[in-house]
PDB file of C-alpha atoms in Angstrom:
ATOM      1  CA  MET A 214     180.501 188.996 298.970  1.00  0.00           C
ATOM      2  CA  ARG A 215     177.997 187.561 296.658  1.00  0.00           C
ATOM      3  CA  GLY A 216     178.363 188.051 292.120  1.00  0.00           C
ATOM      4  CA  ASP A 217     181.110 188.806 290.163  1.00  0.00           C
ATOM      5  CA  LEU A 218     182.516 192.507 290.751  1.00  0.00           C
ATOM      6  CA  SER A 219     184.294 192.519 286.884  1.00  0.00           C
ATOM      7  CA  ALA A 220     180.911 191.174 285.234  1.00  0.00           C
ATOM      8  CA  VAL A 221     178.752 193.924 286.939  1.00  0.00           C
ATOM      9  CA  CYS A 222     182.046 196.506 285.539  1.00  0.00           C
ATOM     10  CA  ARG A 223     181.760 195.097 282.267  1.00  0.00           C
ATOM     11  CA  VAL A 224     178.646 195.913 281.157  1.00  0.00           C
ATOM     12  CA  LEU A 225     178.112 199.297 282.646  1.00  0.00           C
ATOM     13  CA  ALA A 226     181.585 199.797 280.595  1.00  0.00           C
ATOM     14  CA  GLU A 227     179.946 198.901 277.120  1.00  0.00           C
ATOM     15  CA  ARG A 228     176.513 198.935 277.420  1.00  0.00           C
ATOM     16  CA  ASP A 229     175.079 203.451 277.163  1.00  0.00           C
ATOM     17  CA  ARG A 230     171.072 203.406 278.065  1.00  0.00           C
ATOM     18  CA  PHE A 231     170.761 202.942 282.551  1.00  0.00           C
ATOM     19  CA  LEU A 232     167.695 202.767 284.209  1.00  0.00           C
ATOM     20  CA  ILE A 233     168.399 203.040 288.375  1.00  0.00           C
ATOM     21  CA  ALA A 234     165.938 202.604 290.615  1.00  0.00           C
ATOM     22  CA  CYS A 235     166.087 201.836 294.699  1.00  0.00           C
ATOM     23  CA  HIS A 236     163.290 200.530 297.268  1.00  0.00           C
ATOM     24  CA  GLU A 237     160.288 202.513 298.009  1.00  0.00           C
ATOM     25  CA  ASN A 238     160.462 204.872 301.010  1.00  0.00           C
ATOM     26  CA  PRO A 239     164.343 205.788 299.928  1.00  0.00           C
ATOM     27  CA  GLU A 240     167.108 206.885 302.596  1.00  0.00           C
ATOM     28  CA  GLY A 241     170.052 208.155 302.440  1.00  0.00           C
ATOM     29  CA  ASP A 242     172.157 204.865 301.350  1.00  0.00           C
ATOM     30  CA  ALA A 243     169.574 204.351 298.115  1.00  0.00           C
ATOM     31  CA  ILE A 244     169.751 207.054 296.993  1.00  0.00           C
ATOM     32  CA  GLY A 245     173.113 208.281 297.267  1.00  0.00           C
ATOM     33  CA  SER A 246     173.768 204.973 296.110  1.00  0.00           C
ATOM     34  CA  GLU A 247     171.408 205.504 292.187  1.00  0.00           C
ATOM     35  CA  LEU A 248     173.417 209.001 291.879  1.00  0.00           C
ATOM     36  CA  ALA A 249     176.658 208.044 292.437  1.00  0.00           C
ATOM     37  CA  LEU A 250     176.071 205.714 290.067  1.00  0.00           C
ATOM     38  CA  ALA A 251     174.119 207.893 288.107  1.00  0.00           C
ATOM     39  CA  LEU A 252     175.943 211.398 288.173  1.00  0.00           C
ATOM     40  CA  ALA A 253     179.713 208.938 287.106  1.00  0.00           C
ATOM     41  CA  LEU A 254     177.876 207.373 284.057  1.00  0.00           C
ATOM     42  CA  ARG A 255     176.819 210.532 282.572  1.00  0.00           C
ATOM     43  CA  LYS A 256     180.375 211.848 282.800  1.00  0.00           C
ATOM     44  CA  MET A 257     181.425 208.754 281.240  1.00  0.00           C
ATOM     45  CA  GLY A 258     179.479 210.218 278.489  1.00  0.00           C
ATOM     46  CA  LYS A 259     175.854 207.536 278.556  1.00  0.00           C
ATOM     47  CA  ARG A 260     172.428 208.475 279.463  1.00  0.00           C
ATOM     48  CA  ALA A 261     171.907 207.358 282.817  1.00  0.00           C
ATOM     49  CA  THR A 262     167.843 207.931 284.399  1.00  0.00           C
ATOM     50  CA  VAL A 263     167.006 207.539 288.658  1.00  0.00           C
ATOM     51  CA  LEU A 264     163.233 206.223 288.475  1.00  0.00           C
ATOM     52  CA  ASN A 265     161.810 206.377 291.534  1.00  0.00           C
ATOM     53  CA  ALA A 266     158.990 205.394 292.984  1.00  0.00           C
ATOM     54  CA  ASP A 267     158.320 208.385 295.769  1.00  0.00           C
ATOM     55  CA  PRO A 268     160.163 211.071 296.067  1.00  0.00           C
ATOM     56  CA  VAL A 269     163.808 211.709 297.528  1.00  0.00           C
ATOM     57  CA  PRO A 270     164.103 212.720 301.351  1.00  0.00           C
ATOM     58  CA  GLY A 271     163.458 216.529 302.191  1.00  0.00           C
ATOM     59  CA  ASN A 272     166.763 217.016 303.935  1.00  0.00           C
ATOM     60  CA  LEU A 273     168.800 214.648 300.727  1.00  0.00           C
ATOM     61  CA  LEU A 274     167.677 217.444 297.747  1.00  0.00           C
ATOM     62  CA  PHE A 275     170.481 219.136 298.642  1.00  0.00           C
ATOM     63  CA  LEU A 276     172.684 216.262 296.941  1.00  0.00           C
ATOM     64  CA  PRO A 277     174.188 216.117 293.070  1.00  0.00           C
ATOM     65  CA  GLY A 278     171.643 215.103 291.474  1.00  0.00           C
ATOM     66  CA  ALA A 279     168.798 215.020 293.047  1.00  0.00           C
ATOM     67  CA  ASP A 280     166.735 217.702 290.755  1.00  0.00           C
ATOM     68  CA  THR A 281     167.354 214.811 288.219  1.00  0.00           C
ATOM     69  CA  VAL A 282     165.408 212.365 289.662  1.00  0.00           C
ATOM     70  CA  VAL A 283     162.659 211.225 287.762  1.00  0.00           C
ATOM     71  CA  PHE A 284     158.806 209.252 288.463  1.00  0.00           C
ATOM     72  CA  GLU A 285     157.640 208.350 285.128  1.00  0.00           C
ATOM     73  CA  GLU A 286     159.676 206.789 282.112  1.00  0.00           C
ATOM     74  CA  ASP A 287     159.384 204.019 279.168  1.00  0.00           C
ATOM     75  CA  GLY A 288     161.767 201.546 280.660  1.00  0.00           C
ATOM     76  CA  SER A 289     161.573 199.794 276.812  1.00  0.00           C
ATOM     77  CA  LYS A 290     163.967 202.805 275.501  1.00  0.00           C
ATOM     78  CA  TYR A 291     166.884 201.683 277.784  1.00  0.00           C
ATOM     79  CA  GLU A 292     169.618 198.992 277.290  1.00  0.00           C
ATOM     80  CA  VAL A 293     169.909 197.935 281.626  1.00  0.00           C
ATOM     81  CA  ALA A 294     167.972 198.822 284.545  1.00  0.00           C
ATOM     82  CA  VAL A 295     170.294 198.808 287.847  1.00  0.00           C
ATOM     83  CA  VAL A 296     168.800 197.977 291.230  1.00  0.00           C
ATOM     84  CA  VAL A 297     170.711 199.465 294.125  1.00  0.00           C
ATOM     85  CA  ASP A 298     170.330 199.071 297.990  1.00  0.00           C
ATOM     86  CA  CYS A 299     167.005 196.536 296.884  1.00  0.00           C
ATOM     87  CA  GLY A 300     166.806 192.754 296.470  1.00  0.00           C
ATOM     88  CA  SER A 301     164.209 192.600 293.682  1.00  0.00           C
ATOM     89  CA  PRO A 302     162.744 194.770 291.134  1.00  0.00           C
ATOM     90  CA  GLU A 303     158.927 194.264 292.687  1.00  0.00           C
ATOM     91  CA  ARG A 304     160.229 196.421 296.514  1.00  0.00           C
ATOM     92  CA  THR A 305     161.239 199.018 293.894  1.00  0.00           C
ATOM     93  CA  GLY A 306     157.202 199.812 293.789  1.00  0.00           C
ATOM     94  CA  ARG A 307     155.085 201.192 291.163  1.00  0.00           C
ATOM     95  CA  VAL A 308     158.272 201.635 289.684  1.00  0.00           C
ATOM     96  CA  ALA A 309     159.127 197.859 289.178  1.00  0.00           C
ATOM     97  CA  PRO A 310     157.325 196.580 285.227  1.00  0.00           C
ATOM     98  CA  GLU A 311     159.193 199.655 283.412  1.00  0.00           C
ATOM     99  CA  LEU A 312     162.393 198.484 285.039  1.00  0.00           C
ATOM    100  CA  LEU A 313     161.822 194.347 284.025  1.00  0.00           C
ATOM    101  CA  LYS A 314     161.759 196.463 280.337  1.00  0.00           C
ATOM    102  CA  CYS A 315     165.241 196.134 279.768  1.00  0.00           C
ATOM    103  CA  PRO A 316     167.263 193.511 278.637  1.00  0.00           C
ATOM    104  CA  ILE A 317     169.571 193.073 281.060  1.00  0.00           C
ATOM    105  CA  LEU A 318     168.918 193.728 285.342  1.00  0.00           C
ATOM    106  CA  VAL A 319     171.584 195.077 287.542  1.00  0.00           C
ATOM    107  CA  ASN A 320     171.688 194.362 291.361  1.00  0.00           C
ATOM    108  CA  ILE A 321     173.255 196.117 293.657  1.00  0.00           C
ATOM    109  CA  ASP A 322     172.560 195.255 297.349  1.00  0.00           C
ATOM    110  CA  HIS A 323     174.075 195.020 300.783  1.00  0.00           C
ATOM    111  CA  HIS A 324     171.127 193.162 302.643  1.00  0.00           C
ATOM    112  CA  ARG A 325     171.519 189.746 303.836  1.00  0.00           C
ATOM    113  CA  THR A 326     168.303 188.921 302.526  1.00  0.00           C
ATOM    114  CA  ASN A 327     168.809 189.413 299.144  1.00  0.00           C
ATOM    115  CA  GLY A 328     167.875 186.796 296.988  1.00  0.00           C
ATOM    116  CA  ASP A 329     170.627 187.793 294.183  1.00  0.00           C
ATOM    117  CA  ARG A 330     167.614 188.317 291.754  1.00  0.00           C
ATOM    118  CA  GLY A 331     169.025 189.030 288.129  1.00  0.00           C
ATOM    119  CA  ASP A 332     171.231 188.491 285.700  1.00  0.00           C
ATOM    120  CA  LEU A 333     173.327 189.527 286.990  1.00  0.00           C
ATOM    121  CA  ALA A 334     174.318 190.569 291.277  1.00  0.00           C
ATOM    122  CA  LEU A 335     176.459 192.025 293.286  1.00  0.00           C
ATOM    123  CA  VAL A 336     175.418 191.223 297.042  1.00  0.00           C
ATOM    124  CA  ASP A 337     177.424 191.944 299.904  1.00  0.00           C
ATOM    125  CA  PRO A 338     175.897 191.418 303.559  1.00  0.00           C
ATOM    126  CA  ASP A 339     178.968 192.940 305.015  1.00  0.00           C
ATOM    127  CA  ALA A 340     179.573 196.024 303.552  1.00  0.00           C
ATOM    128  CA  ALA A 341     178.510 199.147 305.842  1.00  0.00           C
ATOM    129  CA  ALA A 342     176.344 200.630 302.875  1.00  0.00           C
ATOM    130  CA  THR A 343     175.714 199.991 299.709  1.00  0.00           C
ATOM    131  CA  GLY A 344     177.201 203.201 298.608  1.00  0.00           C
ATOM    132  CA  LEU A 345     180.399 201.444 299.191  1.00  0.00           C
ATOM    133  CA  LEU A 346     179.951 198.623 296.771  1.00  0.00           C
ATOM    134  CA  ILE A 347     179.136 201.706 294.104  1.00  0.00           C
ATOM    135  CA  HIS A 348     182.760 203.094 295.115  1.00  0.00           C
ATOM    136  CA  ARG A 349     184.224 199.291 295.079  1.00  0.00           C
ATOM    137  CA  ILE A 350     182.403 199.248 290.931  1.00  0.00           C
ATOM    138  CA  LEU A 351     183.726 202.941 289.818  1.00  0.00           C
ATOM    139  CA  HIS A 352     187.524 202.351 291.641  1.00  0.00           C
ATOM    140  CA  ALA A 353     187.483 198.877 289.908  1.00  0.00           C
ATOM    141  CA  MET A 354     186.326 200.961 286.574  1.00  0.00           C
ATOM    142  CA  GLY A 355     189.273 203.530 287.406  1.00  0.00           C
ATOM    143  CA  TYR A 356     186.172 206.726 287.125  1.00  0.00           C
ATOM    144  CA  ASP A 357     188.232 209.196 288.750  1.00  0.00           C
ATOM    145  CA  ILE A 358     185.728 210.135 291.465  1.00  0.00           C
ATOM    146  CA  ASP A 359     184.458 213.880 291.414  1.00  0.00           C
ATOM    147  CA  LEU A 360     182.955 215.873 294.186  1.00  0.00           C
ATOM    148  CA  GLU A 361     179.476 216.059 292.945  1.00  0.00           C
ATOM    149  CA  VAL A 362     179.943 212.570 293.371  1.00  0.00           C
ATOM    150  CA  ALA A 363     182.263 211.889 296.574  1.00  0.00           C
ATOM    151  CA  VAL A 364     178.952 214.168 298.540  1.00  0.00           C
ATOM    152  CA  ASN A 365     176.882 211.218 297.422  1.00  0.00           C
ATOM    153  CA  ILE A 366     178.645 208.294 298.254  1.00  0.00           C
ATOM    154  CA  TYR A 367     179.621 210.522 301.610  1.00  0.00           C
ATOM    155  CA  VAL A 368     176.236 211.114 302.778  1.00  0.00           C
ATOM    156  CA  ALA A 369     175.196 206.858 302.018  1.00  0.00           C
ATOM    157  CA  VAL A 370     178.072 205.672 304.232  1.00  0.00           C
ATOM    158  CA  LEU A 371     177.039 208.393 306.953  1.00  0.00           C
ATOM    159  CA  THR A 372     173.526 207.426 306.804  1.00  0.00           C
ATOM    160  CA  ASP A 373     173.640 203.634 306.919  1.00  0.00           C
ATOM    161  CA  THR A 374     175.896 203.425 309.583  1.00  0.00           C
ATOM    162  CA  GLY A 375     173.776 206.142 312.093  1.00  0.00           C
ATOM    163  CA  SER A 376     176.779 208.045 311.939  1.00  0.00           C
ATOM    164  CA  PHE A 377     180.028 205.957 312.042  1.00  0.00           C
ATOM    165  CA  ARG A 378     177.090 204.442 315.555  1.00  0.00           C
ATOM    166  CA  TYR A 379     176.238 201.704 314.563  1.00  0.00           C
ATOM    167  CA  ASP A 380     178.376 197.646 314.771  1.00  0.00           C
ATOM    168  CA  SER A 381     178.319 198.064 311.185  1.00  0.00           C
ATOM    169  CA  SER A 382     180.936 200.848 310.866  1.00  0.00           C
ATOM    170  CA  SER A 383     183.213 198.964 309.108  1.00  0.00           C
ATOM    171  CA  PRO A 384     187.391 200.344 308.584  1.00  0.00           C
ATOM    172  CA  GLU A 385     186.473 200.545 304.502  1.00  0.00           C
ATOM    173  CA  ALA A 386     183.043 202.372 305.547  1.00  0.00           C
ATOM    174  CA  PHE A 387     185.856 204.577 307.650  1.00  0.00           C
ATOM    175  CA  ALA A 388     187.649 204.635 304.610  1.00  0.00           C
ATOM    176  CA  VAL A 389     185.931 205.569 301.606  1.00  0.00           C
ATOM    177  CA  ALA A 390     184.390 208.392 304.309  1.00  0.00           C
ATOM    178  CA  GLY A 391     188.134 209.759 304.345  1.00  0.00           C
ATOM    179  CA  GLU A 392     188.075 209.506 300.875  1.00  0.00           C
ATOM    180  CA  MET A 393     185.014 211.219 300.012  1.00  0.00           C
ATOM    181  CA  VAL A 394     186.223 213.974 302.113  1.00  0.00           C
ATOM    182  CA  ARG A 395     189.637 214.653 300.787  1.00  0.00           C
ATOM    183  CA  ARG A 396     188.321 214.736 298.232  1.00  0.00           C
ATOM    184  CA  GLY A 397     186.539 217.544 298.764  1.00  0.00           C
ATOM    185  CA  VAL A 398     183.159 216.858 301.022  1.00  0.00           C
ATOM    186  CA  ASP A 399     182.826 218.744 303.358  1.00  0.00           C
ATOM    187  CA  PRO A 400     181.284 216.778 307.293  1.00  0.00           C
ATOM    188  CA  TRP A 401     180.328 219.901 309.034  1.00  0.00           C
ATOM    189  CA  VAL A 402     178.244 221.098 305.400  1.00  0.00           C
ATOM    190  CA  VAL A 403     176.945 217.802 305.325  1.00  0.00           C
ATOM    191  CA  ALA A 404     175.735 217.277 308.555  1.00  0.00           C
ATOM    192  CA  GLU A 405     173.965 219.448 308.881  1.00  0.00           C
ATOM    193  CA  LYS A 406     171.565 219.518 305.523  1.00  0.00           C
ATOM    194  CA  VAL A 407     170.918 216.255 306.223  1.00  0.00           C
ATOM    195  CA  TYR A 408     170.702 216.315 310.955  1.00  0.00           C
ATOM    196  CA  GLU A 409     170.236 219.797 311.527  1.00  0.00           C
ATOM    197  CA  THR A 410     167.534 221.358 307.853  1.00  0.00           C
ATOM    198  CA  GLN A 411     163.630 220.061 309.035  1.00  0.00           C
ATOM    199  CA  SER A 412     160.084 222.078 309.044  1.00  0.00           C
ATOM    200  CA  GLU A 413     158.416 223.353 311.767  1.00  0.00           C
ATOM    201  CA  ASN A 414     155.992 220.952 310.615  1.00  0.00           C
ATOM    202  CA  ARG A 415     158.379 217.876 310.703  1.00  0.00           C
ATOM    203  CA  LEU A 416     159.051 219.053 314.890  1.00  0.00           C
ATOM    204  CA  ARG A 417     155.302 219.490 315.322  1.00  0.00           C
ATOM    205  CA  LEU A 418     154.463 215.972 313.992  1.00  0.00           C
ATOM    206  CA  LEU A 419     157.833 214.449 316.223  1.00  0.00           C
ATOM    207  CA  GLY A 420     155.937 215.546 318.817  1.00  0.00           C
ATOM    208  CA  ARG A 421     152.456 214.022 317.575  1.00  0.00           C
ATOM    209  CA  VAL A 422     154.138 210.266 316.934  1.00  0.00           C
ATOM    210  CA  LEU A 423     156.446 210.558 320.349  1.00  0.00           C
ATOM    211  CA  ASP A 424     152.367 211.107 321.491  1.00  0.00           C
ATOM    212  CA  THR A 425     151.916 207.182 321.079  1.00  0.00           C
ATOM    213  CA  LEU A 426     155.110 205.274 322.280  1.00  0.00           C
ATOM    214  CA  GLU A 427     153.858 202.391 324.032  1.00  0.00           C
ATOM    215  CA  VAL A 428     156.592 199.844 325.413  1.00  0.00           C
ATOM    216  CA  PHE A 429     155.248 196.179 325.719  1.00  0.00           C
ATOM    217  CA  LEU A 430     157.315 192.646 326.886  1.00  0.00           C
ATOM    218  CA  GLY A 431     158.755 193.409 329.625  1.00  0.00           C
ATOM    219  CA  GLY A 432     160.361 197.556 328.631  1.00  0.00           C
ATOM    220  CA  LYS A 433     161.973 195.275 325.582  1.00  0.00           C
ATOM    221  CA  VAL A 434     160.067 196.378 322.693  1.00  0.00           C
ATOM    222  CA  ALA A 435     158.742 200.148 322.081  1.00  0.00           C
ATOM    223  CA  SER A 436     157.151 201.459 318.971  1.00  0.00           C
ATOM    224  CA  VAL A 437     154.948 204.713 317.740  1.00  0.00           C
ATOM    225  CA  THR A 438     152.758 204.612 315.156  1.00  0.00           C
ATOM    226  CA  THR A 439     151.823 207.328 312.777  1.00  0.00           C
ATOM    227  CA  MET A 440     148.847 207.425 311.173  1.00  0.00           C
ATOM    228  CA  LEU A 441     147.556 209.255 307.751  1.00  0.00           C
ATOM    229  CA  SER A 442     145.224 211.464 309.407  1.00  0.00           C
ATOM    230  CA  ASP A 443     148.943 212.970 311.696  1.00  0.00           C
ATOM    231  CA  LEU A 444     150.810 213.217 307.750  1.00  0.00           C
ATOM    232  CA  GLU A 445     147.951 215.316 306.222  1.00  0.00           C
ATOM    233  CA  GLU A 446     147.447 218.113 310.144  1.00  0.00           C
ATOM    234  CA  PHE A 447     150.891 218.839 309.940  1.00  0.00           C
ATOM    235  CA  SER A 448     151.004 218.782 305.838  1.00  0.00           C
ATOM    236  CA  SER A 449     153.757 216.063 305.767  1.00  0.00           C
ATOM    237  CA  GLY A 450     154.569 213.083 303.645  1.00  0.00           C
ATOM    238  CA  LYS A 451     156.348 210.193 305.054  1.00  0.00           C
ATOM    239  CA  ASP A 452     159.814 210.667 303.922  1.00  0.00           C
ATOM    240  CA  ALA A 453     159.452 213.310 307.052  1.00  0.00           C
ATOM    241  CA  LEU A 454     159.557 210.296 309.748  1.00  0.00           C
ATOM    242  CA  GLU A 455     163.086 209.263 309.101  1.00  0.00           C
ATOM    243  CA  GLY A 456     164.646 208.699 311.893  1.00  0.00           C
ATOM    244  CA  PHE A 457     161.498 209.005 313.967  1.00  0.00           C
ATOM    245  CA  ILE A 458     161.960 205.545 315.293  1.00  0.00           C
ATOM    246  CA  ASN A 459     165.587 206.113 317.517  1.00  0.00           C
ATOM    247  CA  TYR A 460     163.985 207.547 319.982  1.00  0.00           C
ATOM    248  CA  PRO A 461     161.989 204.498 320.723  1.00  0.00           C
ATOM    249  CA  ARG A 462     165.298 202.338 320.303  1.00  0.00           C
ATOM    250  CA  SER A 463     166.878 204.812 322.925  1.00  0.00           C
ATOM    251  CA  ILE A 464     165.135 204.208 325.874  1.00  0.00           C
ATOM    252  CA  ALA A 465     166.901 202.102 328.681  1.00  0.00           C
ATOM    253  CA  GLY A 466     166.095 198.382 328.673  1.00  0.00           C
ATOM    254  CA  VAL A 467     164.425 198.250 325.202  1.00  0.00           C
ATOM    255  CA  GLU A 468     166.322 195.724 322.661  1.00  0.00           C
ATOM    256  CA  VAL A 469     163.812 196.405 319.925  1.00  0.00           C
ATOM    257  CA  ALA A 470     161.885 200.234 317.959  1.00  0.00           C
ATOM    258  CA  VAL A 471     158.950 199.632 315.960  1.00  0.00           C
ATOM    259  CA  SER A 472     157.681 202.104 313.539  1.00  0.00           C
ATOM    260  CA  PHE A 473     153.551 201.311 312.721  1.00  0.00           C
ATOM    261  CA  ARG A 474     152.451 203.582 309.609  1.00  0.00           C
ATOM    262  CA  GLU A 475     148.976 203.747 308.078  1.00  0.00           C
ATOM    263  CA  GLU A 476     149.582 204.072 304.340  1.00  0.00           C
ATOM    264  CA  ARG A 477     146.013 203.747 303.256  1.00  0.00           C
ATOM    265  CA  ALA A 478     143.669 201.675 305.828  1.00  0.00           C
ATOM    266  CA  GLY A 479     143.853 197.846 306.150  1.00  0.00           C
ATOM    267  CA  VAL A 480     147.940 198.649 305.100  1.00  0.00           C
ATOM    268  CA  PHE A 481     150.849 199.425 307.393  1.00  0.00           C
ATOM    269  CA  PRO A 482     154.419 199.961 306.421  1.00  0.00           C
ATOM    270  CA  VAL A 483     156.003 198.536 309.939  1.00  0.00           C
ATOM    271  CA  SER A 484     159.971 199.327 310.685  1.00  0.00           C
ATOM    272  CA  TYR A 485     162.604 198.020 313.157  1.00  0.00           C
ATOM    273  CA  ARG A 486     165.596 198.410 314.923  1.00  0.00           C
ATOM    274  CA  SER A 487     167.224 196.206 317.154  1.00  0.00           C
ATOM    275  CA  LYS A 488     169.988 197.230 319.113  1.00  0.00           C
ATOM    276  CA  GLY A 489     171.947 193.741 318.365  1.00  0.00           C
ATOM    277  CA  ARG A 490     170.575 191.242 319.977  1.00  0.00           C
ATOM    278  CA  VAL A 491     167.665 190.467 317.834  1.00  0.00           C
ATOM    279  CA  ASP A 492     167.869 189.922 314.136  1.00  0.00           C
ATOM    280  CA  VAL A 493     164.529 192.241 313.398  1.00  0.00           C
ATOM    281  CA  SER A 494     165.917 190.753 309.881  1.00  0.00           C
ATOM    282  CA  ALA A 495     163.926 187.587 310.755  1.00  0.00           C
ATOM    283  CA  VAL A 496     161.648 189.049 312.129  1.00  0.00           C
ATOM    284  CA  ALA A 497     160.720 190.937 308.813  1.00  0.00           C
ATOM    285  CA  SER A 498     160.677 188.223 306.481  1.00  0.00           C
ATOM    286  CA  ARG A 499     157.643 186.318 308.547  1.00  0.00           C
ATOM    287  CA  PHE A 500     155.828 189.352 306.580  1.00  0.00           C
ATOM    288  CA  GLY A 501     157.449 189.228 303.067  1.00  0.00           C
ATOM    289  CA  GLY A 502     159.959 191.360 304.056  1.00  0.00           C
ATOM    290  CA  GLY A 503     163.536 192.509 305.266  1.00  0.00           C
ATOM    291  CA  GLY A 504     166.684 194.113 305.687  1.00  0.00           C
ATOM    292  CA  HIS A 505     169.724 193.770 308.369  1.00  0.00           C
ATOM    293  CA  HIS A 506     170.458 192.629 311.606  1.00  0.00           C
ATOM    294  CA  ASN A 507     169.494 195.628 312.801  1.00  0.00           C
ATOM    295  CA  ALA A 508     167.280 197.125 310.743  1.00  0.00           C
ATOM    296  CA  ALA A 509     164.848 195.945 308.709  1.00  0.00           C
ATOM    297  CA  GLY A 510     161.364 196.508 306.841  1.00  0.00           C
ATOM    298  CA  CYS A 511     157.996 194.749 306.286  1.00  0.00           C
ATOM    299  CA  THR A 512     154.237 195.703 305.140  1.00  0.00           C
ATOM    300  CA  VAL A 513     151.863 194.301 307.346  1.00  0.00           C
ATOM    301  CA  PRO A 514     147.555 194.080 305.749  1.00  0.00           C
ATOM    302  CA  GLY A 515     144.811 195.039 309.164  1.00  0.00           C
ATOM    303  CA  THR A 516     143.789 196.648 311.810  1.00  0.00           C
ATOM    304  CA  LEU A 517     146.488 198.766 313.409  1.00  0.00           C
ATOM    305  CA  HIS A 518     145.269 196.255 316.522  1.00  0.00           C
ATOM    306  CA  GLU A 519     145.540 193.251 314.044  1.00  0.00           C
ATOM    307  CA  VAL A 520     148.771 194.247 313.223  1.00  0.00           C
ATOM    308  CA  LYS A 521     150.571 195.550 316.500  1.00  0.00           C
ATOM    309  CA  ARG A 522     149.486 191.681 317.632  1.00  0.00           C
ATOM    310  CA  LYS A 523     151.213 190.138 314.673  1.00  0.00           C
ATOM    311  CA  VAL A 524     154.448 192.054 315.029  1.00  0.00           C
ATOM    312  CA  LEU A 525     154.423 191.422 318.709  1.00  0.00           C
ATOM    313  CA  GLU A 526     153.855 187.918 318.353  1.00  0.00           C
ATOM    314  CA  ALA A 527     156.475 187.855 316.590  1.00  0.00           C
ATOM    315  CA  LEU A 528     158.864 189.906 318.318  1.00  0.00           C
ATOM    316  CA  GLY A 529     157.764 188.084 321.370  1.00  0.00           C
ATOM    317  CA  ALA A 530     159.884 184.314 319.907  1.00  0.00           C
ATOM    318  CA  SER A 531     162.256 186.338 318.917  1.00  0.00           C
ATOM    319  CA  LEU A 532     163.936 188.426 322.456  1.00  0.00           C
ATOM    320  CA  PRO A 533     166.392 187.436 324.371  1.00  0.00           C
TER     321      PRO A 533
END
């Protein structure tokens, strides 16, 4: 672990106005972590605003506090910016300038590629989820975790461990999840909301995306592609794509799955999922991205053909 837990707790205890953000295209760990922290700070009598570049994904709108997330705010009103599940304020996207207006920047993350940016940092690459770091902070501050905070922490841990299927599923992850259940979280209700609630359009979009399935490099890499026109046709946002990459990763013999998504003409965010033998964070970092050993992402410019060529060349050099 890098950073100073006690120093982070001291700032959270002594200051009163917090602006909290996470990375672009947020998922369960990012949303759950920032909402858990914001809700706890509010119950301590402090002002805590969650400012994100992108909307809360549809399957996470049930989370307590999700309806309080804002997308425009003046950062100069706040004393402390807290960036969670994200290596730097720049990766928060278009809200970064507002975060940088705050006198103090706190960085809370578990990505190995985190550069410890910020006036204070709490970074533990061995933590299964950033939500576990939020739990450590609240525990150290003596906060009695209530049900609303517990649901957010539980979802953060559940989603970033792949429902406890990934090898990051540590004893701490199971222990904290168990504690959240003892505090009132219903695992079935959460699982139904996160994994079994979707629109008809999302399911039809999945069919379209799976039609793009390609297998490369002797069957060790599989990819799917989503173009802007696909999202438009099915009236879906990019958050609808969450989890689609797991289908190509499930193919026997595949070591790495890749998802290409057209963001705008000539720009493709690329997501990687590894089964363990390939460190995809190292691949993503070659394109200015980052992440975990088994899950990472980056943005690559070019036509779809050019982007695929660059990514496959990088992966080819990394395969066992």
